[in-house]
XYZ file of C-alpha atoms in Angstrom:
781
model
C -15.280 -9.853 27.343
C -12.523 -12.378 27.811
C -11.978 -15.746 26.204
C -9.083 -17.960 27.290
C -7.253 -20.882 25.730
C -4.147 -22.844 26.636
C -1.250 -20.397 26.638
C -3.165 -17.559 24.939
C -5.595 -14.940 26.132
C -7.496 -12.373 24.083
C -9.475 -9.526 25.608
C -12.015 -8.072 23.189
C -13.244 -4.542 23.991
C -15.892 -2.574 22.121
C -14.621 0.502 20.268
C -16.976 3.353 19.527
C -18.589 4.481 17.312
C -20.781 1.885 15.638
C -21.508 2.954 12.044
C -25.055 2.335 10.879
C -25.443 1.296 7.239
C -28.138 2.864 5.086
C -28.825 -0.434 3.287
C -28.458 -4.111 4.095
C -25.165 -5.940 3.493
C -25.022 -7.978 0.295
C -22.809 -10.575 -1.356
C -20.250 -12.975 0.039
C -17.522 -11.559 2.314
C -19.135 -8.086 2.409
C -16.300 -6.586 4.477
C -12.754 -5.813 3.273
C -10.034 -3.737 4.989
C -7.416 -2.049 2.787
C -3.739 -1.454 3.520
C -4.432 2.305 3.747
C -7.048 1.756 6.467
C -10.323 1.950 4.578
C -13.127 -0.527 5.213
C -15.408 -1.323 2.255
C -18.884 -2.680 2.989
C -20.881 -4.174 0.112
C -24.549 -3.213 0.445
C -27.710 -3.434 -1.651
C -27.313 0.096 -3.093
C -23.639 1.059 -2.787
C -20.264 0.227 -1.322
C -19.908 2.167 1.918
C -16.258 3.118 2.542
C -15.201 3.934 6.112
C -11.743 5.497 6.369
C -10.059 5.297 9.767
C -8.025 8.361 10.781
C -5.782 8.906 13.781
C -6.614 12.593 14.033
C -4.216 14.611 16.201
C -6.518 17.658 16.039
C -9.499 15.909 17.677
C -9.859 15.559 21.433
C -12.715 13.047 21.277
C -12.015 9.485 22.415
C -14.146 7.847 19.710
C -12.557 6.448 16.587
C -12.389 9.102 13.832
C -14.050 7.770 10.665
C -14.373 9.537 7.299
C -17.294 8.104 5.323
C -17.768 7.998 1.542
C -19.643 5.688 -0.843
C -19.324 4.118 -4.294
C -22.864 4.171 -5.758
C -24.238 1.249 -7.743
C -24.735 1.899 -11.488
C -28.175 3.130 -12.479
C -28.557 0.711 -15.406
C -28.335 -3.080 -15.544
C -25.232 -4.679 -17.043
C -25.916 -6.638 -20.242
C -23.034 -8.945 -21.155
C -21.914 -8.664 -24.790
C -22.599 -12.071 -26.368
C -23.239 -10.926 -29.940
C -24.830 -8.202 -32.108
C -27.671 -6.416 -30.293
C -30.342 -7.274 -32.843
C -29.408 -10.968 -32.885
C -29.275 -11.130 -29.077
C -32.761 -9.582 -28.788
C -34.172 -12.131 -31.268
C -32.553 -15.036 -29.391
C -33.910 -13.835 -26.044
C -37.429 -13.629 -27.427
C -37.032 -17.096 -28.958
C -35.801 -18.693 -25.692
C -38.434 -16.953 -23.548
C -41.296 -18.252 -25.743
C -39.813 -21.733 -26.320
C -42.243 -24.659 -25.960
C -39.477 -26.636 -24.242
C -39.827 -25.796 -20.510
C -36.190 -26.730 -19.826
C -35.179 -23.868 -22.144
C -37.831 -21.252 -21.331
C -37.736 -21.688 -17.555
C -33.936 -21.872 -17.407
C -33.745 -18.708 -19.469
C -36.368 -16.762 -17.479
C -34.960 -17.704 -14.069
C -31.268 -17.179 -14.874
C -30.211 -13.800 -13.480
C -27.154 -13.632 -15.750
C -29.466 -13.577 -18.793
C -32.052 -11.309 -17.140
C -30.293 -8.918 -14.741
C -32.945 -6.200 -15.169
C -35.584 -8.448 -13.626
C -38.758 -8.341 -15.749
C -40.986 -10.761 -13.784
C -38.265 -11.085 -11.088
C -36.935 -8.389 -8.776
C -34.021 -6.448 -10.325
C -30.487 -7.355 -9.293
C -29.234 -4.447 -7.190
C -26.163 -4.082 -5.025
C -22.661 -5.479 -4.907
C -21.455 -9.064 -4.845
C -17.819 -8.525 -3.852
C -15.130 -5.844 -3.448
C -11.345 -6.146 -3.380
C -8.603 -3.652 -2.444
C -5.344 -3.335 -4.364
C -1.978 -3.040 -2.587
C -0.815 0.359 -1.370
C 0.682 2.574 -4.068
C -1.542 1.904 -7.090
C -3.540 5.095 -7.694
C -2.311 8.589 -8.604
C -1.986 9.502 -4.894
C -0.087 6.326 -4.013
C -3.072 4.731 -2.272
C -5.278 1.686 -2.902
C -7.674 1.083 -5.793
C -11.061 -0.566 -5.265
C -12.309 -3.295 -7.609
C -16.103 -3.658 -7.320
C -18.314 -6.454 -8.667
C -22.057 -5.796 -8.854
C -24.772 -8.423 -8.536
C -25.435 -8.136 -12.281
C -21.779 -8.995 -13.136
C -20.349 -5.538 -13.832
C -16.673 -5.374 -12.776
C -15.268 -1.846 -12.380
C -12.202 -0.204 -10.805
C -12.586 2.951 -8.742
C -10.220 5.530 -7.208
C -10.777 8.116 -4.495
C -8.604 10.986 -5.717
C -10.038 13.966 -3.845
C -11.241 12.159 -0.675
C -14.879 13.150 -1.209
C -15.815 11.489 -4.498
C -15.110 8.083 -6.017
C -14.301 8.025 -9.734
C -14.786 4.999 -11.982
C -11.543 4.505 -13.912
C -12.461 1.555 -16.129
C -15.243 -0.974 -16.787
C -13.446 -4.314 -17.199
C -16.624 -6.251 -18.035
C -17.212 -4.060 -21.075
C -13.572 -4.290 -22.204
C -13.443 -8.079 -21.791
C -16.731 -8.485 -23.687
C -15.321 -6.470 -26.597
C -12.153 -8.613 -26.644
C -14.198 -11.830 -26.769
C -16.475 -10.420 -29.472
C -13.469 -9.515 -31.658
C -11.932 -12.984 -31.079
C -15.171 -14.767 -32.008
C -15.597 -16.053 -28.434
C -12.527 -18.294 -28.764
C -9.613 -18.146 -26.335
C -7.057 -18.962 -29.026
C -7.042 -19.424 -32.796
C -6.573 -23.190 -32.460
C -9.975 -23.571 -30.739
C -12.830 -25.055 -32.743
C -15.222 -22.465 -34.191
C -18.026 -21.593 -31.807
C -21.637 -22.508 -32.523
C -24.555 -20.301 -33.445
C -25.945 -17.841 -30.879
C -29.400 -19.272 -31.493
C -28.309 -22.558 -29.843
C -29.147 -22.361 -26.150
C -25.927 -24.150 -24.976
C -23.827 -21.642 -26.969
C -25.884 -18.773 -25.531
C -25.124 -20.104 -22.027
C -21.421 -20.634 -22.814
C -20.901 -17.046 -23.987
C -22.487 -15.713 -20.813
C -20.611 -18.017 -18.414
C -17.233 -17.169 -19.971
C -17.607 -13.482 -18.996
C -19.695 -13.576 -15.780
C -17.193 -12.859 -12.935
C -17.340 -14.819 -9.671
C -14.455 -13.212 -7.749
C -11.443 -10.999 -8.425
C -8.209 -10.562 -6.456
C -5.169 -8.257 -6.713
C -1.585 -9.472 -6.726
C 1.287 -7.721 -4.991
C 3.114 -4.944 -6.828
C 5.763 -6.328 -9.190
C 8.372 -4.739 -11.456
C 8.298 -4.924 -15.247
C 10.856 -3.727 -17.752
C 9.855 -1.157 -20.336
C 11.985 -0.534 -23.430
C 12.405 3.132 -24.387
C 12.827 4.548 -27.912
C 16.620 4.592 -27.493
C 16.553 0.875 -26.525
C 17.215 1.641 -22.856
C 15.285 -0.385 -20.275
C 13.593 1.209 -17.294
C 11.788 -0.480 -14.412
C 8.064 0.209 -14.185
C 5.773 -0.845 -11.338
C 2.781 -2.967 -12.273
C -0.004 -4.882 -10.563
C -2.127 -7.836 -11.669
C -5.849 -8.362 -11.230
C -7.075 -11.951 -11.596
C -10.774 -12.376 -12.456
C -12.424 -15.790 -12.042
C -15.398 -16.530 -14.335
C -18.307 -18.957 -14.007
C -16.890 -21.400 -16.570
C -13.582 -21.713 -14.651
C -11.517 -19.399 -16.871
C -9.282 -16.781 -15.239
C -8.487 -13.451 -16.915
C -5.247 -11.879 -15.636
C -5.151 -8.116 -16.282
C -1.820 -6.315 -16.033
C -1.873 -2.601 -15.133
C 0.966 -0.109 -15.229
C 1.300 2.054 -12.110
C 0.018 4.545 -11.247
C -3.266 3.256 -12.679
C -5.048 6.113 -14.464
C -7.629 4.299 -16.591
C -7.929 2.401 -19.847
C -4.556 3.680 -21.091
C -2.771 2.020 -18.122
C -3.802 -1.519 -19.177
C -0.721 -3.394 -20.397
C -2.163 -6.829 -21.242
C -4.915 -9.355 -20.552
C -4.316 -13.129 -20.661
C -6.911 -15.857 -20.129
C -6.070 -19.120 -18.301
C -8.222 -22.260 -18.211
C -8.342 -23.636 -14.669
C -10.304 -26.798 -15.442
C -12.364 -26.427 -12.235
C -16.125 -26.791 -12.543
C -18.390 -24.490 -10.484
C -15.520 -22.271 -9.215
C -16.383 -20.299 -6.089
C -13.316 -18.466 -4.798
C -9.896 -17.193 -5.836
C -6.658 -16.129 -4.118
C -3.083 -15.286 -5.149
C -0.188 -17.520 -4.093
C 3.059 -15.531 -3.938
C 6.107 -17.312 -2.546
C 9.726 -16.193 -2.283
C 12.525 -18.786 -2.074
C 16.229 -17.954 -2.421
C 15.360 -14.588 -4.044
C 13.241 -16.396 -6.625
C 9.580 -15.365 -6.578
C 6.957 -17.982 -7.384
C 3.379 -17.094 -8.215
C 0.135 -18.885 -8.906
C -3.605 -18.682 -8.372
C -5.450 -20.779 -5.776
C -8.927 -21.697 -7.025
C -11.662 -23.315 -4.925
C -14.788 -25.099 -6.138
C -18.374 -25.224 -4.890
C -17.970 -29.046 -4.941
C -14.882 -29.110 -2.696
C -11.578 -29.328 -4.662
C -8.811 -26.734 -4.212
C -5.774 -26.367 -6.499
C -3.045 -23.927 -7.554
C -2.975 -22.852 -11.202
C 0.377 -21.725 -12.730
C 0.530 -18.121 -13.941
C 3.132 -17.239 -16.551
C 4.037 -13.586 -16.002
C 5.592 -12.113 -19.128
C 8.141 -9.296 -18.754
C 7.965 -9.437 -14.949
C 11.412 -9.381 -13.338
C 12.396 -12.211 -10.995
C 9.142 -14.179 -11.205
C 8.892 -17.898 -11.924
C 5.879 -20.157 -12.061
C 4.912 -23.761 -11.460
C 5.300 -26.255 -14.293
C 1.916 -27.833 -13.668
C -1.120 -27.360 -11.384
C -0.781 -28.474 -7.743
C -3.845 -30.142 -6.202
C -4.254 -29.129 -2.544
C -7.576 -30.975 -1.991
C -9.136 -33.262 -4.576
C -12.176 -34.812 -2.841
C -15.559 -33.965 -4.400
C -17.158 -33.981 -0.922
C -19.806 -31.318 -1.709
C -18.373 -28.922 0.904
C -18.201 -25.586 -0.950
C -15.045 -23.510 -0.558
C -16.315 -20.175 0.697
C -13.122 -18.184 1.326
C -9.363 -18.669 0.795
C -6.518 -16.758 2.448
C -2.821 -17.229 1.652
C -0.409 -16.095 4.400
C 3.397 -15.908 3.964
C 5.203 -17.120 7.120
C 8.694 -18.064 8.288
C 9.239 -21.682 9.359
C 11.311 -21.638 12.584
C 12.417 -25.285 12.291
C 13.149 -25.474 8.561
C 14.711 -21.943 8.649
C 12.981 -20.825 5.459
C 9.854 -19.067 4.216
C 6.631 -20.984 3.655
C 2.999 -20.364 2.663
C -0.025 -21.151 4.801
C -3.249 -21.555 2.795
C -6.486 -21.598 4.804
C -9.932 -22.161 3.281
C -13.394 -22.074 4.858
C -15.324 -25.215 3.828
C -18.746 -25.361 5.468
C -18.182 -25.273 9.263
C -14.568 -26.482 8.889
C -11.254 -24.792 8.141
C -9.024 -26.544 5.606
C -5.341 -25.670 5.891
C -2.351 -26.451 3.707
C 1.323 -25.709 4.388
C 3.461 -25.220 1.260
C 7.234 -25.457 1.612
C 9.923 -25.609 -1.061
C 12.940 -27.758 -0.177
C 15.687 -29.542 -2.129
C 13.250 -32.387 -2.737
C 10.738 -30.031 -4.350
C 7.375 -28.663 -3.201
C 6.182 -30.185 0.100
C 2.428 -30.070 0.777
C 0.948 -30.755 4.245
C -2.812 -30.426 4.660
C -5.577 -31.184 7.132
C -8.861 -29.825 8.523
C -9.630 -28.016 11.776
C -13.010 -29.234 13.053
C -15.213 -28.385 16.004
C -14.962 -24.628 15.533
C -18.551 -23.694 14.699
C -21.921 -25.401 14.845
C -23.067 -23.396 11.784
C -21.294 -22.818 8.437
C -18.562 -20.184 8.399
C -19.960 -17.009 6.798
C -16.738 -14.972 6.812
C -13.010 -15.459 7.318
C -10.150 -12.979 7.625
C -6.434 -13.203 8.432
C -3.752 -11.048 10.041
C -0.902 -11.490 7.561
C 1.715 -10.173 9.994
C 1.526 -13.121 12.390
C -0.683 -15.630 10.552
C -3.639 -15.428 12.959
C -6.930 -16.434 11.290
C -10.413 -15.320 12.385
C -13.619 -17.103 11.374
C -17.216 -16.299 12.214
C -20.624 -17.913 11.839
C -23.966 -16.123 11.741
C -24.696 -16.780 15.443
C -22.261 -14.102 16.644
C -19.356 -16.422 17.480
C -15.846 -15.617 16.251
C -12.922 -18.036 16.477
C -9.291 -16.973 16.643
C -6.900 -19.579 15.186
C -3.205 -19.174 15.973
C -0.806 -21.360 13.899
C 1.971 -23.068 15.896
C 4.762 -24.797 13.984
C 5.789 -28.343 14.799
C 8.666 -30.454 13.487
C 6.422 -31.994 10.831
C 3.910 -29.279 9.901
C 1.805 -27.134 12.244
C -1.165 -27.126 14.591
C -3.719 -24.484 15.558
C -4.535 -23.124 19.000
C -8.032 -21.663 18.859
C -10.250 -19.740 21.209
C -13.791 -18.419 21.108
C -14.733 -14.734 21.056
C -18.397 -14.353 22.000
C -19.600 -11.106 20.448
C -22.771 -11.387 22.543
C -20.629 -10.485 25.575
C -19.395 -7.343 23.791
C -22.408 -6.147 21.736
C -25.278 -8.131 23.256
C -27.285 -10.664 21.246
C -26.346 -10.126 17.580
C -26.182 -11.918 14.235
C -22.965 -11.511 12.235
C -22.687 -11.138 8.464
C -18.978 -10.482 7.902
C -15.659 -9.742 9.594
C -12.370 -8.094 8.579
C -9.140 -7.539 10.516
C -7.171 -4.276 10.306
C -3.774 -4.271 8.510
C -1.708 -4.400 11.723
C -4.155 -6.641 13.597
C -5.352 -4.059 16.144
C -9.085 -4.110 15.323
C -11.751 -6.484 14.068
C -14.616 -4.932 12.077
C -17.922 -6.820 12.258
C -21.227 -6.366 10.398
C -24.019 -7.061 12.880
C -27.802 -7.026 13.085
C -30.085 -7.599 16.046
C -30.269 -11.149 17.350
C -33.249 -12.998 18.790
C -35.025 -11.483 21.791
C -37.124 -13.798 23.984
C -37.005 -16.438 21.257
C -38.349 -14.066 18.593
C -36.581 -12.651 15.546
C -36.439 -8.831 15.224
C -39.086 -7.122 13.101
C -36.557 -4.785 11.449
C -32.872 -5.366 10.743
C -30.454 -2.524 11.403
C -27.107 -3.272 9.791
C -24.119 -1.814 11.662
C -20.348 -1.961 11.331
C -18.897 -2.336 14.819
C -15.281 -2.492 15.965
C -13.574 -4.729 18.523
C -10.014 -4.341 19.844
C -7.714 -7.346 19.362
C -4.601 -5.863 20.981
C -3.878 -4.061 24.230
C -2.252 -0.635 24.419
C 1.045 -2.217 25.534
C 1.092 -4.586 22.544
C 0.320 -1.737 20.119
C 3.040 0.495 21.609
C 5.634 -2.310 21.470
C 4.732 -3.047 17.840
C 5.097 0.637 16.910
C 8.511 0.842 18.607
C 9.820 -2.288 16.838
C 8.160 -1.538 13.493
C 10.026 -2.468 10.332
C 7.684 -0.252 8.269
C 8.596 2.970 10.152
C 5.574 4.840 8.805
C 2.823 6.129 11.111
C 0.198 6.333 8.362
C 0.550 2.631 7.500
C -0.028 1.767 11.179
C -3.081 3.913 11.860
C -4.923 1.120 13.690
C -2.041 0.815 16.184
C -1.633 4.579 16.638
C -5.394 4.857 17.238
C -5.132 2.453 20.185
C -2.286 4.562 21.616
C -4.293 7.755 21.018
C -7.311 6.292 22.831
C -5.205 5.371 25.875
C -3.543 8.792 26.184
C -6.840 10.673 25.794
C -8.367 8.530 28.546
C -5.456 8.731 31.005
C -4.281 12.270 30.083
C -0.613 11.255 30.244
C 1.952 9.271 28.264
C 2.901 6.058 30.111
C 6.410 6.172 31.577
C 7.582 2.943 29.920
C 6.666 4.286 26.466
C 8.440 7.605 27.053
C 11.630 5.893 28.222
C 11.637 3.318 25.418
C 11.077 6.052 22.797
C 13.865 8.236 24.206
C 16.261 5.267 24.043
C 15.288 4.640 20.408
C 15.882 8.314 19.544
C 19.323 8.268 21.202
C 20.457 4.977 19.645
C 18.898 5.381 16.191
C 18.978 8.358 13.873
C 15.651 7.534 12.197
C 13.176 10.427 11.992
C 10.345 7.886 12.436
C 10.813 7.919 16.210
C 10.803 11.737 16.213
C 7.486 11.662 14.323
C 6.168 9.120 16.834
C 7.216 11.449 19.681
C 5.490 14.390 17.956
C 2.323 12.287 17.616
C 2.336 11.432 21.344
C 2.909 15.063 22.375
C 0.084 16.309 20.146
C -2.343 13.757 21.580
C -1.260 14.658 25.122
C -1.853 18.324 24.278
C -5.359 17.511 22.990
C -6.173 15.480 26.126
C -5.538 18.558 28.298
C -7.582 20.945 26.185
C -10.894 22.203 27.533
C -13.879 20.895 25.591
C -15.962 23.627 23.909
C -18.818 24.653 26.188
C -21.264 24.869 23.280
C -21.823 23.038 20.024
C -19.531 24.612 17.422
C -21.785 24.089 14.424
C -24.921 25.630 15.978
C -25.566 29.256 14.867
C -25.680 31.778 17.692
C -27.794 34.930 17.923
C -24.851 36.922 19.301
C -23.116 36.836 15.909
C -26.146 38.475 14.297
C -26.117 41.220 16.957
C -22.420 41.806 16.350
C -23.010 42.261 12.638
C -25.796 44.795 13.270
C -23.773 46.764 15.826
C -20.733 46.850 13.525
C -22.679 48.129 10.543
C -22.242 51.875 9.807
C -24.823 54.296 11.159
C -25.795 52.286 14.245
C -23.832 54.452 16.650
C -22.062 51.674 18.542
C -19.374 52.571 21.036
C -15.766 51.409 20.772
C -16.128 49.249 23.898
C -19.090 47.392 22.410
C -17.194 46.775 19.191
C -14.150 45.446 21.010
C -16.297 43.124 23.128
C -18.149 41.888 20.024
C -14.969 41.179 18.064
C -13.414 39.330 20.995
C -16.505 37.098 21.291
C -16.457 36.473 17.559
C -12.738 35.613 17.603
C -13.149 33.168 20.478
C -16.020 31.416 18.683
C -13.970 31.264 15.489
C -11.054 29.654 17.342
C -13.384 27.046 18.849
C -14.889 26.271 15.464
C -11.513 25.885 13.781
C -10.032 23.512 16.360
C -11.159 20.388 14.496
C -10.374 21.737 11.035
C -6.618 21.246 11.000
C -5.544 24.741 12.132
C -1.899 25.008 13.158
C -1.342 23.845 16.700
C 0.271 27.167 17.680
C -2.965 29.100 17.052
C -5.224 26.688 18.952
C -2.726 26.591 21.788
C -2.817 30.372 22.225
C -6.627 30.397 22.153
C -6.915 27.665 24.777
C -4.322 29.380 26.985
C -6.198 32.686 26.885
C -9.466 30.922 27.714
C -8.088 28.975 30.662
C -5.829 31.667 32.174
C -6.879 34.040 34.929
C -5.956 37.679 35.409
C -4.250 36.894 38.715
C -1.695 34.469 37.258
C -1.267 31.304 35.265
C -2.766 28.053 36.486
C -0.669 24.839 36.682
C -2.588 23.445 33.677
C -1.571 26.474 31.609
C 2.066 25.962 32.562
C 1.822 22.315 31.553
C 0.256 23.230 28.206
C 3.007 25.773 27.550
C 5.642 23.142 28.325
C 4.048 20.600 25.959
C 3.690 23.258 23.276
C 7.392 24.092 23.559
C 8.265 20.394 23.182
C 6.002 20.123 20.115
C 7.700 23.133 18.505
C 11.159 21.684 19.242
C 10.307 18.315 17.663
C 8.676 19.998 14.638
C 11.786 22.133 14.166
C 14.027 19.041 14.335
C 11.925 17.273 11.682
C 11.927 20.416 9.504
C 15.713 20.682 9.677
C 16.165 17.009 8.812
C 13.934 17.395 5.753
C 15.722 20.600 4.754
C 19.000 18.674 4.786
C 17.450 16.082 2.492
C 16.189 18.776 0.097
C 19.604 20.475 0.046
C 21.246 17.117 -0.635
C 19.000 16.655 -3.674
C 19.828 20.210 -4.843
C 23.555 19.569 -4.549
C 23.374 16.233 -6.390
C 21.093 17.258 -9.243
C 22.150 20.778 -10.211
C 25.410 21.684 -11.911
C 24.711 25.338 -11.181
C 22.038 26.213 -8.641
C 20.488 28.699 -11.066
C 18.743 25.676 -12.623
C 16.620 25.012 -9.550
C 13.538 26.867 -8.371
C 14.113 25.790 -4.752
C 15.089 28.744 -2.482
C 18.506 27.229 -1.722
C 20.116 30.336 -0.172
C 17.072 30.925 2.049
C 17.021 27.337 3.316
C 20.773 27.476 4.059
C 20.412 30.753 5.982
C 17.396 29.373 7.899
C 19.386 26.295 8.969
C 22.369 28.359 10.127
C 20.330 31.133 11.809
C 20.096 29.276 15.140
C 23.383 29.409 17.047
C 22.284 26.464 19.188
C 21.941 24.184 16.153
C 25.273 22.479 15.560
C 25.063 19.718 12.956
C 28.353 18.884 11.267
C 26.590 17.171 8.317
C 24.445 20.265 7.676
C 27.455 22.633 7.924
C 29.540 20.586 5.461
C 26.621 20.299 3.011
C 25.841 24.022 3.219
C 29.518 24.833 2.709
C 29.612 22.824 -0.524
C 26.375 24.407 -1.787
C 27.445 27.988 -1.003
C 30.766 27.344 -2.755
C 28.836 26.173 -5.834
C 26.522 29.216 -5.679
C 29.534 31.589 -5.682
C 27.835 34.491 -3.783
C 24.746 34.398 -6.029
C 21.321 34.317 -4.360
C 18.653 33.616 -7.013
C 15.771 34.795 -4.749
C 12.070 34.064 -5.200
C 9.852 36.917 -6.369
C 6.218 37.715 -5.573
C 4.078 37.145 -8.666
C 1.818 40.117 -7.768
C 4.352 42.906 -7.198
C 7.685 41.338 -8.248
C 9.223 42.076 -4.842
C 11.674 39.602 -3.255
C 10.152 36.895 -1.026
C 12.496 36.469 1.976
C 12.868 33.038 3.640
C 12.125 33.856 7.275
C 9.435 31.238 8.037
C 9.140 27.598 6.976
C 5.331 27.885 6.643
C 4.835 31.092 4.655
C 6.555 33.818 2.681
C 5.641 37.504 3.038
C 6.911 40.168 0.619
C 7.553 43.812 1.568
C 4.077 44.800 0.292
C 2.360 42.323 2.603
C 1.436 39.642 0.068
C 1.407 36.274 1.867
C 2.169 32.970 0.110
C 2.157 29.588 1.826
C 5.286 27.484 1.496
C 5.391 23.902 0.182
C 6.588 21.665 3.022
C 8.224 19.222 0.572
C 10.381 21.685 -1.399
C 10.024 24.935 0.645
C 9.014 26.827 -2.509
C 6.277 29.446 -2.205
C 2.946 28.191 -3.600
C 2.002 31.173 -5.753
C -1.234 29.701 -7.064
C -4.755 29.269 -5.780
C -4.618 25.486 -6.073
C -2.425 23.386 -3.820
C -2.471 20.062 -1.990
C -2.888 19.180 1.688
C -1.793 16.166 3.673
C -4.451 13.820 5.032
C -4.391 15.225 8.593
C -4.080 18.857 7.384
C -0.615 19.305 8.885
C 1.008 20.835 5.830
C 0.430 22.037 2.273
C 2.321 21.181 -0.914
C 2.302 22.551 -4.429
C 1.354 20.625 -7.551
C 4.162 19.397 -9.827
C 4.506 21.316 -13.099
C 5.665 20.025 -16.513
C 8.887 22.063 -16.337
C 9.915 20.496 -12.997
C 12.882 18.102 -13.269
C 12.415 14.475 -12.232
C 14.084 14.889 -8.843
C 11.711 17.699 -7.821
C 8.718 15.622 -8.955
C 10.071 12.790 -6.830
C 10.337 15.112 -3.806
C 6.726 16.229 -4.360
C 5.546 12.612 -4.181
C 6.712 12.291 -0.582
C 4.409 12.015 2.452
C 3.985 14.584 5.213
C 7.171 15.090 7.243
C 5.164 15.326 10.490
C 2.504 12.583 10.255
C 3.558 10.353 7.297
C 0.132 10.770 5.694
C -0.212 11.107 1.890
C -0.839 14.453 0.207
C -3.989 15.262 -1.813
């Protein structure tokens, strides 16, 4: 489906598969896309999390999605407004009050009665928000989840299969208020009695969250026992409450739970009926400004100053800045703040966009010598129905809005001498998915995909009997745009650009070749730039090309076969099977095993040999087999180059951090010999470094020993170590030590394994073990 506008053209293409949700979507803005490529979908029973992978071991053209879920709590959340006995007495008193304004308000208020009683219970999630990349123990994103009954929790996905609740912020904040007597500061007037209905309402509204948003990662200074200062990463979570107060939680990174909470400060915004929240982070002349943008259900929008204690380089506003002050009864539904560069003023600026009914309110914030300049206006005529969801591509400032009738608008900001204007065009999802209703949208981190929650639309003027909620994906970029963005990337990390690499993967699997322009451009980058990122990009392309030429399995790999059972019977003792039968049975079993392991992250060398044996004839090798052998040789050459580059880095760390190499457990002599074993490898940097290290070692070897038989473990292979008695230990790809334990870590795409850090490891080895995979940039679990 194509939609055109003056000077711009966007072609939206459907991307399979569509993911069906088990329960209906719930809350406002039910979709959110994290920086580490996970889509959270708020539903009536859980938060469904869809993780996008660019799997080099899969030959299927569909998007690879790993699905998990954060279940809703089994019990209702009761806000702490006083002692339990007193609260129960007050509830009974208000429910049986003769004053209908008290009894009916109490019975119908879902904050007071989340468990339901005469009403249906509050189930599901109201909102979810992703932290920046690098906040959990694995260096990935945390998920803040807000349930319909006002429980705010933070979750982490540490082992990829299960979500763990790290902290319940609603409970902690309720305890803080209880200890402070429900006063924000000591100067406040004493609060009233809980038996007064207005006081009962006030205590609930001051701890019922409306929205929560994460700030960017900032640096704080921590004072040690010896009065030295060290920099510690931290992140802020702002929580907006019903009464307009904002609690700003500060967490030390990595966030592990309650013990990682540094502080909690409460700010009064002064906005009645607050509806939405967003962080404003602005950098001007190396001075970072911060604030919180708060929107109201009545219309006003303003920035609240945030005073960040102990945060390096941050400054705040002296007083609130009103962006829109009219009480025009247009509720602010969503706010996005996008940092941009102003081409005419030659400085950075902030674009704030807010969905207000069917309109988009925008405000351009610019700091000049005269102070803070504010330009604002509305974009009208976009939708005939109110905007239900809005998302933004923060890389180029493009904004996407959607209404429930299946129409999405793309708004592209264009700077003018005075402020800016928007070019907008319509994306009709009905031309991509058919007649659908939309409930939420989210754009991927690099702007390659748009995720949409859809249900069936009207058919022949009639509404559908049943609603099937689905998350569907639409492409927003072409293959050429994605490839160009990957080549010019400032991030230089394949994992952080999974949505772009997935578009490239899709194209190569369809066409079964790498486009010539991409090959030439990548070769030029490799020649002119020494970055290993382009080598990893080349390895990614070669692996996908290899997968595109593989033969698809002729049978379903998970289905049990009767031949296996016959093989087991014939191989059992006493059955009298001949040697020929046994050989035939084992060969069948081995071929089935190789087919089954293809999608499980087996080394590419093994799968390559299996596919070559299957596709080769006795008379000679086919052209396809020759091509596969050629690609496999290129893959091995690139992998060896990346291994050598990482070995040089490891040896550099060894040389810098050890006075005598006896202090390190890294097999230094083995790595040096491995690097110098190939006569064709001539790297002056490596030779000089190895010369310095060998001089420091002074003919000593310090070999590794097998923990089972105490024999020496020679360094002959970068993947594994085998002692003279045949004991095999896998090698850590980050430090090249042998992993002599039953527990180790694997990278996300199962390229490599790494050992766990131990308490006796020095800091520099722990830092090496925090690194990503040297082949695919993915984190290690």
